[in-house]
PDB file of C-alpha atoms in Angstrom:
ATOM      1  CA  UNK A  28    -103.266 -26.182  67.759  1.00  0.00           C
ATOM      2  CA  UNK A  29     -92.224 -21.347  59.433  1.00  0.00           C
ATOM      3  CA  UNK A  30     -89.742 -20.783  58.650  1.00  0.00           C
ATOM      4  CA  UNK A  31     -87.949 -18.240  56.027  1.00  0.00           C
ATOM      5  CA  UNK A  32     -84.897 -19.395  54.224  1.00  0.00           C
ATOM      6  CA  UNK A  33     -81.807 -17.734  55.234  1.00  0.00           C
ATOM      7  CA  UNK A  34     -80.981 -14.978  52.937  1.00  0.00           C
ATOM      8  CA  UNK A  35     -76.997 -14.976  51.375  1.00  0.00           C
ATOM      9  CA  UNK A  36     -75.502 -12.483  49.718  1.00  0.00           C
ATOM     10  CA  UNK A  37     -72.092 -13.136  48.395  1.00  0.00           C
ATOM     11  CA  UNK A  38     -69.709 -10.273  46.976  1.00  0.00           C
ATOM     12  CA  UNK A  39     -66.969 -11.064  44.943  1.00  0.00           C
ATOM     13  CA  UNK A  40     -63.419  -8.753  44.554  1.00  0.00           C
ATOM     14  CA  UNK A  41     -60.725  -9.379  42.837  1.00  0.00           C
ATOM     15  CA  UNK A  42     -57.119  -7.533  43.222  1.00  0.00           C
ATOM     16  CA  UNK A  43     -53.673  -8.161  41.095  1.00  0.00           C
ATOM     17  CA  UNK A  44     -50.187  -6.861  41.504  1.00  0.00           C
ATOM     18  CA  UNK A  45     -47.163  -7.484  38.677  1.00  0.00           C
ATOM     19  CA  UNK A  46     -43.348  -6.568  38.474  1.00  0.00           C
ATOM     20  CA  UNK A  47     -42.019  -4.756  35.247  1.00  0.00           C
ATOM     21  CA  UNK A  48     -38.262  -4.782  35.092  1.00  0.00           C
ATOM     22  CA  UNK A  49     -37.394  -5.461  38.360  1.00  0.00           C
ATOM     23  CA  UNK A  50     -39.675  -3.029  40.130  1.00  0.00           C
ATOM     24  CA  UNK A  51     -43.080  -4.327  42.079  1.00  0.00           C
ATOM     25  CA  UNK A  52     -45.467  -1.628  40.017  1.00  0.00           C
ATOM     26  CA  UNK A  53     -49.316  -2.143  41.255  1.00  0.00           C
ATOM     27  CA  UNK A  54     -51.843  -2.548  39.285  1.00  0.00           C
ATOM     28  CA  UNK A  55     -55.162  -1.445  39.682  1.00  0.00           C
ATOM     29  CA  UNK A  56     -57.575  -4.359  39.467  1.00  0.00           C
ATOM     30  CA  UNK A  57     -60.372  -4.140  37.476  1.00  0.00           C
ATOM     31  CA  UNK A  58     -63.458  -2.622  38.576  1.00  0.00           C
ATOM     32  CA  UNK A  59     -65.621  -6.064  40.254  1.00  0.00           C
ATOM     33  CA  UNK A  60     -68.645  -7.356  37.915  1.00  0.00           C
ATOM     34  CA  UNK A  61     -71.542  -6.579  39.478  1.00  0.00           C
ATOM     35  CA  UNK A  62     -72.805  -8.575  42.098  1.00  0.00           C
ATOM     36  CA  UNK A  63     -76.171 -10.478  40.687  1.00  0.00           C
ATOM     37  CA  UNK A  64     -79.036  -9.452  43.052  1.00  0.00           C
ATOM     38  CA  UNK A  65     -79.380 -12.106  45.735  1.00  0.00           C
ATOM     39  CA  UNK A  66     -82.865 -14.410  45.296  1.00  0.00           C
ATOM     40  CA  UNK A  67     -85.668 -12.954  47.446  1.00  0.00           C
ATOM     41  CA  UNK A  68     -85.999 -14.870  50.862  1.00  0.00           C
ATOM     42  CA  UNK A  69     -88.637 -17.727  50.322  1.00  0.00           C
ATOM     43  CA  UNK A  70     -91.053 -17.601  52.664  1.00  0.00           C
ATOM     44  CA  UNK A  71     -93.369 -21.249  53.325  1.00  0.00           C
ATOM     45  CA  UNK A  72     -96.846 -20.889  54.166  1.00  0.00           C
ATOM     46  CA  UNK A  73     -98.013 -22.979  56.992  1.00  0.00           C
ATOM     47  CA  UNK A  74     -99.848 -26.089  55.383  1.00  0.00           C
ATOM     48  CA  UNK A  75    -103.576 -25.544  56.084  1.00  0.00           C
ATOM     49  CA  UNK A  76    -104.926 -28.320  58.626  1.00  0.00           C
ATOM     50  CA  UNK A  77    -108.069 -29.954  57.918  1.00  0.00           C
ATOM     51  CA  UNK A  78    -110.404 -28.402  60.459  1.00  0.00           C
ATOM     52  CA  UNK A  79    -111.812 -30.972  62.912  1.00  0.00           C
ATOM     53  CA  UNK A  80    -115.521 -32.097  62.096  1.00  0.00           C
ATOM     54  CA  UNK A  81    -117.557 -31.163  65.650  1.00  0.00           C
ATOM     55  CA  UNK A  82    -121.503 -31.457  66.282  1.00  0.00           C
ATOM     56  CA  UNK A  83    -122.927 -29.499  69.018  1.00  0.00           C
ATOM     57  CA  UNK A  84    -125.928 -30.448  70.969  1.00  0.00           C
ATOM     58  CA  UNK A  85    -128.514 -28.333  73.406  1.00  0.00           C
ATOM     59  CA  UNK A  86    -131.464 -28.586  75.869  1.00  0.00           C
ATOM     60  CA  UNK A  87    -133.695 -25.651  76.488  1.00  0.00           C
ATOM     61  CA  UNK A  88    -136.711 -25.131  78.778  1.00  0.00           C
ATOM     62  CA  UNK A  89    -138.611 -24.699  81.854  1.00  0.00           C
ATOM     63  CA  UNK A  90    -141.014 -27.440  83.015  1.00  0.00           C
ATOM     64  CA  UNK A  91    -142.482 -28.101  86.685  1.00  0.00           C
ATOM     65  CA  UNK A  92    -141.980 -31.975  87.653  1.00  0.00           C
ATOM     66  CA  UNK A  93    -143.927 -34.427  89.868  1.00  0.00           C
ATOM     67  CA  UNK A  94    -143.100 -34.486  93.438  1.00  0.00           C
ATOM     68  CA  UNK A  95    -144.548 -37.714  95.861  1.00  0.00           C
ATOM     69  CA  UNK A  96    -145.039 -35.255  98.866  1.00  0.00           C
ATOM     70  CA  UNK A  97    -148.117 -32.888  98.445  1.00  0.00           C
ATOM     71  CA  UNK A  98    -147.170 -28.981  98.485  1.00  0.00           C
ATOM     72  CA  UNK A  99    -144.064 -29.117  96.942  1.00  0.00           C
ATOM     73  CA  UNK A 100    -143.478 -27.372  93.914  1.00  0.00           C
ATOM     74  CA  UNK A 101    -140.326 -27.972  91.878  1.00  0.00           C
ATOM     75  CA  UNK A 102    -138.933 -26.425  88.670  1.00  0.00           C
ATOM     76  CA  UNK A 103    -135.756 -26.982  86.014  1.00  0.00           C
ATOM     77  CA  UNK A 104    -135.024 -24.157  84.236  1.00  0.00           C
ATOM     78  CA  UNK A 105    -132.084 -25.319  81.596  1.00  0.00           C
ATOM     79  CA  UNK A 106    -130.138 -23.413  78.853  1.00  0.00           C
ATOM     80  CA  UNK A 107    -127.162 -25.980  78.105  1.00  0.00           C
ATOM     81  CA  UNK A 108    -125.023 -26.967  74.921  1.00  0.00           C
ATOM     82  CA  UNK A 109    -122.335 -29.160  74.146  1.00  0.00           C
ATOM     83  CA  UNK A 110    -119.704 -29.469  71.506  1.00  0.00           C
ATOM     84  CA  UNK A 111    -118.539 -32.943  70.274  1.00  0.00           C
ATOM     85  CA  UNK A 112    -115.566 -33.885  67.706  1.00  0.00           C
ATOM     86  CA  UNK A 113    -114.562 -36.881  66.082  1.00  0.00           C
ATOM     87  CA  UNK A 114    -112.089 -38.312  68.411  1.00  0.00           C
ATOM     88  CA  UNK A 115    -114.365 -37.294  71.322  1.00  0.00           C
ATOM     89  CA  UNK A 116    -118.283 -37.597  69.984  1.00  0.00           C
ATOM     90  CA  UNK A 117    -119.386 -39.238  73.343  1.00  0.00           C
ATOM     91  CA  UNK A 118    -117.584 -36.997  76.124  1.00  0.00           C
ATOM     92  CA  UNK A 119    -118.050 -33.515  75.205  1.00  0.00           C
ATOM     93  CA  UNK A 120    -115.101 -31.253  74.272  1.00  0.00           C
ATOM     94  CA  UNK A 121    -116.652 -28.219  76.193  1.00  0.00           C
ATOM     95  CA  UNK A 122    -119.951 -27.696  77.321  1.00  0.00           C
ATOM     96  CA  UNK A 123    -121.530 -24.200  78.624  1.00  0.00           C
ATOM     97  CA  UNK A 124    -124.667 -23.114  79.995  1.00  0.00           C
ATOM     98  CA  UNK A 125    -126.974 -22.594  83.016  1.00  0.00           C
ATOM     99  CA  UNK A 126    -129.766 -24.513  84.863  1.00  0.00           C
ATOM    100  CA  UNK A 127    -131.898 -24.002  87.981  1.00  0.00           C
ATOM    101  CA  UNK A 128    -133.644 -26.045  90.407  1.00  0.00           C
ATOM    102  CA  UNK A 129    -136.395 -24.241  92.252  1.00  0.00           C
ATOM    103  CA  UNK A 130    -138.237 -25.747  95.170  1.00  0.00           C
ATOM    104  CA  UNK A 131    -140.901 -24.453  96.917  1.00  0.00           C
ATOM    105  CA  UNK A 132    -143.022 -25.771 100.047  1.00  0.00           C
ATOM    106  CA  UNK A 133    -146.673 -24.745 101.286  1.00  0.00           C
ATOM    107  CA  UNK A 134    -147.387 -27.085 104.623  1.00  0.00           C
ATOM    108  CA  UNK A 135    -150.529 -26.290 106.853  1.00  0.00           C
ATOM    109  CA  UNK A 136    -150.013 -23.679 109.830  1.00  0.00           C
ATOM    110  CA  UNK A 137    -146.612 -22.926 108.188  1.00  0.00           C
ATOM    111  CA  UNK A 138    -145.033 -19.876 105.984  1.00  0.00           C
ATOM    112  CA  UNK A 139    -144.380 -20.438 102.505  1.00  0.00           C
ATOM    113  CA  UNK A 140    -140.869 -21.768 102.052  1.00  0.00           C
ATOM    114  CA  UNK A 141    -138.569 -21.777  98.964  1.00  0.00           C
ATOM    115  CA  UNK A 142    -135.036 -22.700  97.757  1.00  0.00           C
ATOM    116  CA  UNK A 143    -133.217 -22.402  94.263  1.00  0.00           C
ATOM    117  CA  UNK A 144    -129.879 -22.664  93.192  1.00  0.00           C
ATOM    118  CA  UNK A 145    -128.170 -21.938  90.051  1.00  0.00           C
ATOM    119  CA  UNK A 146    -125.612 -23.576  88.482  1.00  0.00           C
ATOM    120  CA  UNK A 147    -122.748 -23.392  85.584  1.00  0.00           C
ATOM    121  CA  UNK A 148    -123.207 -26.016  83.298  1.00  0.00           C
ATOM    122  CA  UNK A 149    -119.528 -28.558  83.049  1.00  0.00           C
ATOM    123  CA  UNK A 150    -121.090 -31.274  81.281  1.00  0.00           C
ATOM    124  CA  UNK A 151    -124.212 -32.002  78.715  1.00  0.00           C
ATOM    125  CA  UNK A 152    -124.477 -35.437  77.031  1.00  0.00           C
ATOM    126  CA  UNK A 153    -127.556 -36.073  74.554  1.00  0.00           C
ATOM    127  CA  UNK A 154    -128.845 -39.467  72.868  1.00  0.00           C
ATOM    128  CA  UNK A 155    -131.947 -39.232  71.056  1.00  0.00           C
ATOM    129  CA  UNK A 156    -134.777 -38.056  73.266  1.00  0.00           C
ATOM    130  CA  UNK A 157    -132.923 -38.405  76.369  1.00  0.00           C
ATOM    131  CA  UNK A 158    -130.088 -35.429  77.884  1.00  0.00           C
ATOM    132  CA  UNK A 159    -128.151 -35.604  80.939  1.00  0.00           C
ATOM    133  CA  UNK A 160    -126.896 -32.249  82.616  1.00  0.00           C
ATOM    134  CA  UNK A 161    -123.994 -31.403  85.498  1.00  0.00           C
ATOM    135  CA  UNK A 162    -123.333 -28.087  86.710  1.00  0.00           C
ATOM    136  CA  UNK A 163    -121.567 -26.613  89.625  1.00  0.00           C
ATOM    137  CA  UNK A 164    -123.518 -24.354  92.103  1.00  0.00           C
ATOM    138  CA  UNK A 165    -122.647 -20.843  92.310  1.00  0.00           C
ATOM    139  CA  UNK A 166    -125.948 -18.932  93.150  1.00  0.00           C
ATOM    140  CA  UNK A 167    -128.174 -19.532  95.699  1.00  0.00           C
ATOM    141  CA  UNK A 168    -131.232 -18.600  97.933  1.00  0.00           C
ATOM    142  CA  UNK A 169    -129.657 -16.399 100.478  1.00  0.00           C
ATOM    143  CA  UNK A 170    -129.769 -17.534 104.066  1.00  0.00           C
ATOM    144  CA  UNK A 171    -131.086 -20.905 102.243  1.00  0.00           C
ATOM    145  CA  UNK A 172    -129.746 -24.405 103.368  1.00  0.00           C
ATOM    146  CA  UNK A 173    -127.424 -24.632 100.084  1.00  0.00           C
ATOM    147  CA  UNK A 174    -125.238 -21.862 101.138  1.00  0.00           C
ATOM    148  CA  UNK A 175    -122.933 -24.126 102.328  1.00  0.00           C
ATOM    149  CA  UNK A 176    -123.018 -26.001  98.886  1.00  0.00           C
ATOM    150  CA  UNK A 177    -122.030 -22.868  97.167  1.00  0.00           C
ATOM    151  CA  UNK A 178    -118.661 -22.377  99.046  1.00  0.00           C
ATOM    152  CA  UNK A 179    -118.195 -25.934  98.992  1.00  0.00           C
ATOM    153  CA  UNK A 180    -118.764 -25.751  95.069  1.00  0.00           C
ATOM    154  CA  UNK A 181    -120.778 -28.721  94.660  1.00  0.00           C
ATOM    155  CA  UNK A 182    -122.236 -30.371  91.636  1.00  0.00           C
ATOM    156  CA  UNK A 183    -125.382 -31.457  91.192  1.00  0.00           C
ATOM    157  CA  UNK A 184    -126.859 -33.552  87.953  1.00  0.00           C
ATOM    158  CA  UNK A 185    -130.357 -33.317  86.135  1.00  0.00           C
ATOM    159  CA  UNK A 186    -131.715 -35.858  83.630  1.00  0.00           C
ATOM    160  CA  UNK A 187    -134.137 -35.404  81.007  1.00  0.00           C
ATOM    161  CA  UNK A 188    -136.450 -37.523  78.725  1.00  0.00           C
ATOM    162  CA  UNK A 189    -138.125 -35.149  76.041  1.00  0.00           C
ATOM    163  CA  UNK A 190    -140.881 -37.317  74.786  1.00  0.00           C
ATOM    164  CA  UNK A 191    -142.206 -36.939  71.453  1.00  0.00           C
ATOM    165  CA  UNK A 192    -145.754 -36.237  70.386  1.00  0.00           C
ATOM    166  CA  UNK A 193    -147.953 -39.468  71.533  1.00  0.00           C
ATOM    167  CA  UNK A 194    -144.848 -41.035  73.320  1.00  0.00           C
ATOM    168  CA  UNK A 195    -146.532 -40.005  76.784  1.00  0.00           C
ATOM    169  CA  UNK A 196    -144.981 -37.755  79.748  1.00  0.00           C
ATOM    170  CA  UNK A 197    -141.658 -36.353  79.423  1.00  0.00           C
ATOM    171  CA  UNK A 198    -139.814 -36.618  82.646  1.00  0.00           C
ATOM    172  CA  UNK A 199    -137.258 -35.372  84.672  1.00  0.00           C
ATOM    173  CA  UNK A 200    -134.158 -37.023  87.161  1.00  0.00           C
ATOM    174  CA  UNK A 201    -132.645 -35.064  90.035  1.00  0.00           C
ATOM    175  CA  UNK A 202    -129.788 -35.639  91.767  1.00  0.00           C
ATOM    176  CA  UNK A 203    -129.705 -33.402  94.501  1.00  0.00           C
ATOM    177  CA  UNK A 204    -126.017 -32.854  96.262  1.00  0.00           C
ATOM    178  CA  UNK A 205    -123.782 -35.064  97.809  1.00  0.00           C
ATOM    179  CA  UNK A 206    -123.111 -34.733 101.709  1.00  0.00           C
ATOM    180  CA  UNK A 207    -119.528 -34.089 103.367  1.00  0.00           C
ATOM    181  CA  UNK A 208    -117.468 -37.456 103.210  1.00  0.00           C
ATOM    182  CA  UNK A 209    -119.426 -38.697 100.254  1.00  0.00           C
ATOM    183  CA  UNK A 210    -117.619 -38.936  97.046  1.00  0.00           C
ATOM    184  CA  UNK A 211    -118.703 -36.109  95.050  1.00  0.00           C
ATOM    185  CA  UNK A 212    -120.783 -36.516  91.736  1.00  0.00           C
ATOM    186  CA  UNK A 213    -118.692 -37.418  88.425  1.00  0.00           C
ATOM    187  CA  UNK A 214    -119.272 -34.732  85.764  1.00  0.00           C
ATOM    188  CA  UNK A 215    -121.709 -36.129  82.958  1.00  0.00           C
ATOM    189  CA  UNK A 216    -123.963 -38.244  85.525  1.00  0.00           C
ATOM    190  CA  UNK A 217    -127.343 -37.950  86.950  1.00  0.00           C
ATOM    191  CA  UNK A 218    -129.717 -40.607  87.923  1.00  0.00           C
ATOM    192  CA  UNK A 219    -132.480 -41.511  85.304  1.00  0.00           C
ATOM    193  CA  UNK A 220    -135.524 -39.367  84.562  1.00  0.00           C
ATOM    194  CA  UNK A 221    -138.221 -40.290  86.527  1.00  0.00           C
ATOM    195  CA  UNK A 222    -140.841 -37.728  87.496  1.00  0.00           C
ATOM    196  CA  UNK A 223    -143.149 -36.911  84.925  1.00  0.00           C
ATOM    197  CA  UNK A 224    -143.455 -33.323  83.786  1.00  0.00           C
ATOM    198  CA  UNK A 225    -146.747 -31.753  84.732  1.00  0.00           C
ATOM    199  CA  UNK A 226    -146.254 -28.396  82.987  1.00  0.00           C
ATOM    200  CA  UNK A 227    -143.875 -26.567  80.416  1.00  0.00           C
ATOM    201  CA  UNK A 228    -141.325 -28.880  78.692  1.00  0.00           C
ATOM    202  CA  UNK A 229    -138.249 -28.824  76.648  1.00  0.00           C
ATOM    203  CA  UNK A 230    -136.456 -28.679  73.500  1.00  0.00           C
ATOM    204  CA  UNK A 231    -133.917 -31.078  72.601  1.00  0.00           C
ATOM    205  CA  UNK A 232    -131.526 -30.819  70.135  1.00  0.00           C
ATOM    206  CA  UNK A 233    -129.501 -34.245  70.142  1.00  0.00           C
ATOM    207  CA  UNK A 234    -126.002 -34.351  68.419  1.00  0.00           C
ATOM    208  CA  UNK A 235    -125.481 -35.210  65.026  1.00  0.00           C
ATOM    209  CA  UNK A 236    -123.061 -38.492  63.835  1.00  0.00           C
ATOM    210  CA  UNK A 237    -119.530 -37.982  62.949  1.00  0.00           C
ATOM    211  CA  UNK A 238    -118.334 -39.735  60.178  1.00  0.00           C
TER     212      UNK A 238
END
């Protein structure tokens, strides 16, 4: 996202007979003129396309988030980037990368309880302080309630406000996964960034414009 000219090479002869006095006497012709060398095959270079202009953007980061219900613990981990162009500078051209959602649980009289998944990043979109991640599950806790998820291949989404210094808590949206029968989540989309981060944060690099 050529051709040669054809070479020819034409040879030239030339051959004569005569009759003296009644008799057909042959006559050698005379020796050919050399045959000019034939032009050297012309090759055209491809013309050189003008490389499409593309901007990439990234989130990196760990941070733990806010959860209403007391004993729950829950952490994003992301590592995501996205490429745009200029006849694409909204949807990403490709996007690659990982993110994890850990989840832990401590209730009274109960065993500690945890769940993470991991998932391959298929879609990062940034706009100024704001980034919205989908990924597909692969990983998972094993024996964990999202096993099913991960041969079912669901996506989940995570949004993210990165505030800047002053500009109060950043803060983080979760989808969580869809259940059978429910349309599945649309690559690009998560719900908007809601919990406040209580620890860690992230770096956000947002695209640049394409002129």
């Amino acid at each position: 996202m050529i051709q040669a000219a054809p070479r020819i090479i034409a040879v030239l002869a030339l051959a004569a007979t005569t009759t003296v006095t009644g008799a057909s006497v042959a006559v050698a012709a005379p020796a050919a003129p050399a045959v000019e060398p034939a032009a050297p095959a012309v090759t055209t270079a491809p013309a050189e396309s003008t490389p499409t202009a593309t901007t990439t953007s990234s989130i990196k980061g760990w941070a733990r988030m806010y959860f209403p219900a007391p004993g729950n613990d829950v952490q994003i981990t992301v590592d995501a980037h996205s490429e745009f162009t200029q006849e694409s500078p909204s949807i990403p051209t490709r996007s690659w990368g990982t993110f994890r959602i850990y989840h832990g649980v401590d209730e009274p009289g109960k065993p500690h309880q945890e769940n993470w998944g991991e998932l391959e990043v298929d879609c990062l979109t940034t706009g100024g302080p704001t980034a919205t991640v989908t990924g597909i599950l692969v990983r998972t806790t094993p024996g964990g309630p999202w096993e099913d998820l991960v041969k079912r291949r669901v996506r989940m989404g995570v949004s993210f406000y990165v505030a800047g210094k002053g500009a109060g808590p950043s803060r983080i949206g979760l989808s969580g996964a869809t259940l059978k029968g429910e349309p599945p989540l649309t690559r690009c989309m998560a719900p908007a960034p809601d919990a406040p981060v209580t620890k860690g944060g992230y770096t956000l690099k947002d695209k640049r414009p394409l002129d």
